Amino acid sequence: MNLAGILAGLKEKGLKLTPQRQQIVRVLLREKRPLSAKEIGELVNKRFPGIGLGTVYRTLDTLKELGLVSEIVFPDGGRRFELRQEHRHHLICLGCGRVVSFPFCPDDCVMRVAAANPDFEIHGHSFSVFGYCGECRKAGN
């Protein structure tokens, strides 16, 4: 997924390609890691001072509804966002909030869930493992 493709998809859906919206997409493409809305806002603010956090959240929600952005929800309610470029799953540190993608899919678990619930039609899944990274464990978290 590249910037032109994403912007064409937004335009096709009838959305205005505001400079702020385009910059949010650029930030998500550039960073290659899940970011909080606050982090995205701070990065976008460098180019568009004064952009409100509400604008960032509304844009992220729109991108999520269109299937362009994935959301990772932490146990404490915190959220991080990333472009949905490939099928990814995550290790999430409960101490520092670091998120690491891992390259394989635990699809055997999904198949077991599907087999146990034959009346349920699965349309997708996400998989997050919560724990503490080595640095946080050394620090006593």
mmCIF file of C-alpha atoms in Angstrom:
data_model
loop_
_atom_site.group_PDB
_atom_site.id
_atom_site.type_symbol
_atom_site.label_atom_id
_atom_site.label_comp_id
_atom_site.label_asym_id
_atom_site.label_seq_id
_atom_site.Cartn_x
_atom_site.Cartn_y
_atom_site.Cartn_z
ATOM 1 C CA MET A 1 0.000 0.000 0.000
ATOM 2 C CA ASN A 2 1.419 3.370 -0.995
ATOM 3 C CA LEU A 3 0.317 6.961 -0.508
ATOM 4 C CA ALA A 4 -1.197 7.326 -3.980
ATOM 5 C CA GLY A 5 -3.218 4.123 -3.583
ATOM 6 C CA ILE A 6 -4.545 5.097 -0.176
ATOM 7 C CA LEU A 7 -5.454 8.603 -1.292
ATOM 8 C CA ALA A 8 -7.171 7.236 -4.416
ATOM 9 C CA GLY A 9 -9.183 4.913 -2.161
ATOM 10 C CA LEU A 10 -10.243 7.819 0.043
ATOM 11 C CA LYS A 11 -11.233 9.908 -2.951
ATOM 12 C CA GLU A 12 -13.165 6.965 -4.418
ATOM 13 C CA LYS A 13 -15.145 6.787 -1.157
ATOM 14 C CA GLY A 14 -16.071 10.453 -1.585
ATOM 15 C CA LEU A 15 -13.794 11.805 1.131
ATOM 16 C CA LYS A 16 -11.997 15.110 0.806
ATOM 17 C CA LEU A 17 -8.238 14.794 0.589
ATOM 18 C CA THR A 18 -7.443 17.538 3.079
ATOM 19 C CA PRO A 19 -3.761 18.300 3.653
ATOM 20 C CA GLN A 20 -4.134 17.191 7.288
ATOM 21 C CA ARG A 21 -5.683 13.861 6.269
ATOM 22 C CA GLN A 22 -2.918 13.305 3.748
ATOM 23 C CA GLN A 23 -0.263 14.075 6.368
ATOM 24 C CA ILE A 24 -1.792 11.584 8.833
ATOM 25 C CA VAL A 25 -1.543 8.889 6.147
ATOM 26 C CA ARG A 26 2.060 9.932 5.397
ATOM 27 C CA VAL A 27 2.969 9.635 9.085
ATOM 28 C CA LEU A 28 1.460 6.146 9.302
ATOM 29 C CA LEU A 29 3.314 5.078 6.150
ATOM 30 C CA ARG A 30 6.629 6.516 7.320
ATOM 31 C CA GLU A 31 6.684 5.313 10.920
ATOM 32 C CA LYS A 32 6.190 1.574 10.264
ATOM 33 C CA ARG A 33 5.036 0.978 13.846
ATOM 34 C CA PRO A 34 1.774 1.323 15.729
ATOM 35 C CA LEU A 35 1.300 4.854 17.072
ATOM 36 C CA SER A 36 -1.098 6.472 19.507
ATOM 37 C CA ALA A 37 -3.330 9.264 18.227
ATOM 38 C CA LYS A 38 -1.305 11.656 20.392
ATOM 39 C CA GLU A 39 1.962 10.543 18.744
ATOM 40 C CA ILE A 40 0.387 10.914 15.300
ATOM 41 C CA GLY A 41 -0.906 14.360 16.237
ATOM 42 C CA GLU A 42 2.537 15.467 17.431
ATOM 43 C CA LEU A 43 4.148 14.307 14.171
ATOM 44 C CA VAL A 44 1.453 15.904 12.009
ATOM 45 C CA ASN A 45 1.682 19.091 14.099
ATOM 46 C CA LYS A 46 5.240 19.622 12.821
ATOM 47 C CA ARG A 47 3.813 20.306 9.372
ATOM 48 C CA PHE A 48 0.364 21.590 10.367
ATOM 49 C CA PRO A 49 0.679 23.423 13.688
ATOM 50 C CA GLY A 50 -2.549 23.556 15.598
ATOM 51 C CA ILE A 51 -4.111 20.365 14.257
ATOM 52 C CA GLY A 52 -6.506 19.147 16.918
ATOM 53 C CA LEU A 53 -6.454 15.706 18.459
ATOM 54 C CA GLY A 54 -10.138 15.427 17.533
ATOM 55 C CA THR A 55 -9.226 15.764 13.852
ATOM 56 C CA VAL A 56 -6.636 13.014 14.248
ATOM 57 C CA TYR A 57 -9.125 10.689 15.963
ATOM 58 C CA ARG A 58 -11.862 11.372 13.396
ATOM 59 C CA THR A 59 -9.450 10.682 10.551
ATOM 60 C CA LEU A 60 -8.207 7.472 12.189
ATOM 61 C CA ASP A 61 -11.788 6.319 12.784
ATOM 62 C CA THR A 62 -12.623 7.002 9.125
ATOM 63 C CA LEU A 63 -9.529 5.128 7.934
ATOM 64 C CA LYS A 64 -10.429 2.260 10.269
ATOM 65 C CA GLU A 65 -14.012 2.094 8.929
ATOM 66 C CA LEU A 66 -12.604 1.922 5.399
ATOM 67 C CA GLY A 67 -10.346 -0.983 6.391
ATOM 68 C CA LEU A 68 -7.153 0.999 5.845
ATOM 69 C CA VAL A 69 -6.067 1.215 9.485
ATOM 70 C CA SER A 70 -5.877 -1.396 12.221
ATOM 71 C CA GLU A 71 -6.367 -0.524 15.872
ATOM 72 C CA ILE A 72 -4.603 -2.232 18.762
ATOM 73 C CA VAL A 73 -6.426 -1.866 22.077
ATOM 74 C CA PHE A 74 -4.419 -2.207 25.293
ATOM 75 C CA PRO A 75 -5.924 -3.710 28.452
ATOM 76 C CA ASP A 76 -5.953 -0.227 30.049
ATOM 77 C CA GLY A 77 -7.988 1.171 27.130
ATOM 78 C CA GLY A 78 -5.031 2.801 25.355
ATOM 79 C CA ARG A 79 -5.115 2.534 21.573
ATOM 80 C CA ARG A 80 -2.474 2.437 18.850
ATOM 81 C CA PHE A 81 -3.001 2.618 15.108
ATOM 82 C CA GLU A 82 -1.144 1.304 12.066
ATOM 83 C CA LEU A 83 -1.831 1.049 8.367
ATOM 84 C CA ARG A 84 -3.275 -2.304 7.424
ATOM 85 C CA GLN A 85 -0.596 -3.281 4.928
ATOM 86 C CA GLU A 86 -0.146 -6.924 5.722
ATOM 87 C CA HIS A 87 -1.504 -9.483 8.122
ATOM 88 C CA ARG A 88 0.270 -8.809 11.437
ATOM 89 C CA HIS A 89 0.027 -9.802 15.049
ATOM 90 C CA HIS A 90 1.670 -8.174 18.056
ATOM 91 C CA LEU A 91 3.598 -8.559 21.290
ATOM 92 C CA ILE A 92 2.640 -5.659 23.555
ATOM 93 C CA CYS A 93 4.653 -4.595 26.603
ATOM 94 C CA LEU A 94 2.431 -3.587 29.506
ATOM 95 C CA GLY A 95 5.302 -1.633 31.058
ATOM 96 C CA CYS A 96 6.589 0.700 28.349
ATOM 97 C CA GLY A 97 3.861 0.212 25.724
ATOM 98 C CA ARG A 98 6.270 -1.020 23.057
ATOM 99 C CA VAL A 99 4.555 -2.991 20.292
ATOM 100 C CA VAL A 100 6.435 -5.569 18.245
ATOM 101 C CA SER A 101 4.896 -7.251 15.213
ATOM 102 C CA PHE A 102 5.643 -10.916 14.701
ATOM 103 C CA PRO A 103 5.830 -12.558 11.291
ATOM 104 C CA PHE A 104 3.581 -15.573 11.652
ATOM 105 C CA CYS A 105 -0.099 -16.121 12.178
ATOM 106 C CA PRO A 106 -1.489 -18.389 14.891
ATOM 107 C CA ASP A 107 -4.097 -19.589 12.418
ATOM 108 C CA ASP A 108 -4.289 -23.000 14.110
ATOM 109 C CA CYS A 109 -5.990 -21.206 17.043
ATOM 110 C CA VAL A 110 -8.466 -19.555 14.683
ATOM 111 C CA MET A 111 -9.256 -22.895 13.077
ATOM 112 C CA ARG A 112 -9.877 -24.465 16.504
ATOM 113 C CA VAL A 113 -12.225 -21.598 17.414
ATOM 114 C CA ALA A 114 -14.041 -21.998 14.086
ATOM 115 C CA ALA A 115 -14.387 -25.749 14.586
ATOM 116 C CA ALA A 116 -15.796 -25.246 18.093
ATOM 117 C CA ASN A 117 -18.320 -22.659 16.829
ATOM 118 C CA PRO A 118 -19.637 -23.929 13.472
ATOM 119 C CA ASP A 119 -22.561 -21.473 13.424
ATOM 120 C CA PHE A 120 -20.209 -18.479 13.612
ATOM 121 C CA GLU A 121 -18.893 -17.081 10.338
ATOM 122 C CA ILE A 122 -15.397 -15.654 10.869
ATOM 123 C CA HIS A 123 -14.447 -12.630 8.756
ATOM 124 C CA GLY A 124 -11.084 -11.825 10.280
ATOM 125 C CA HIS A 125 -9.040 -11.903 13.432
ATOM 126 C CA SER A 126 -6.324 -10.147 15.383
ATOM 127 C CA PHE A 127 -3.917 -11.591 17.883
ATOM 128 C CA SER A 128 -2.081 -9.674 20.599
ATOM 129 C CA VAL A 129 0.095 -11.096 23.356
ATOM 130 C CA PHE A 130 0.490 -8.909 26.452
ATOM 131 C CA GLY A 131 3.478 -9.103 28.775
ATOM 132 C CA TYR A 132 6.698 -7.314 29.705
ATOM 133 C CA CYS A 133 9.727 -6.767 27.484
ATOM 134 C CA GLY A 134 13.249 -7.578 28.707
ATOM 135 C CA GLU A 135 14.030 -3.942 29.580
ATOM 136 C CA CYS A 136 10.891 -3.566 31.692
ATOM 137 C CA ARG A 137 11.531 -6.885 33.454
ATOM 138 C CA LYS A 138 15.100 -5.751 34.291
ATOM 139 C CA ALA A 139 13.655 -2.486 35.637
ATOM 140 C CA GLY A 140 11.379 -4.456 37.960
ATOM 141 C CA ASN A 141 8.034 -4.118 36.162
#
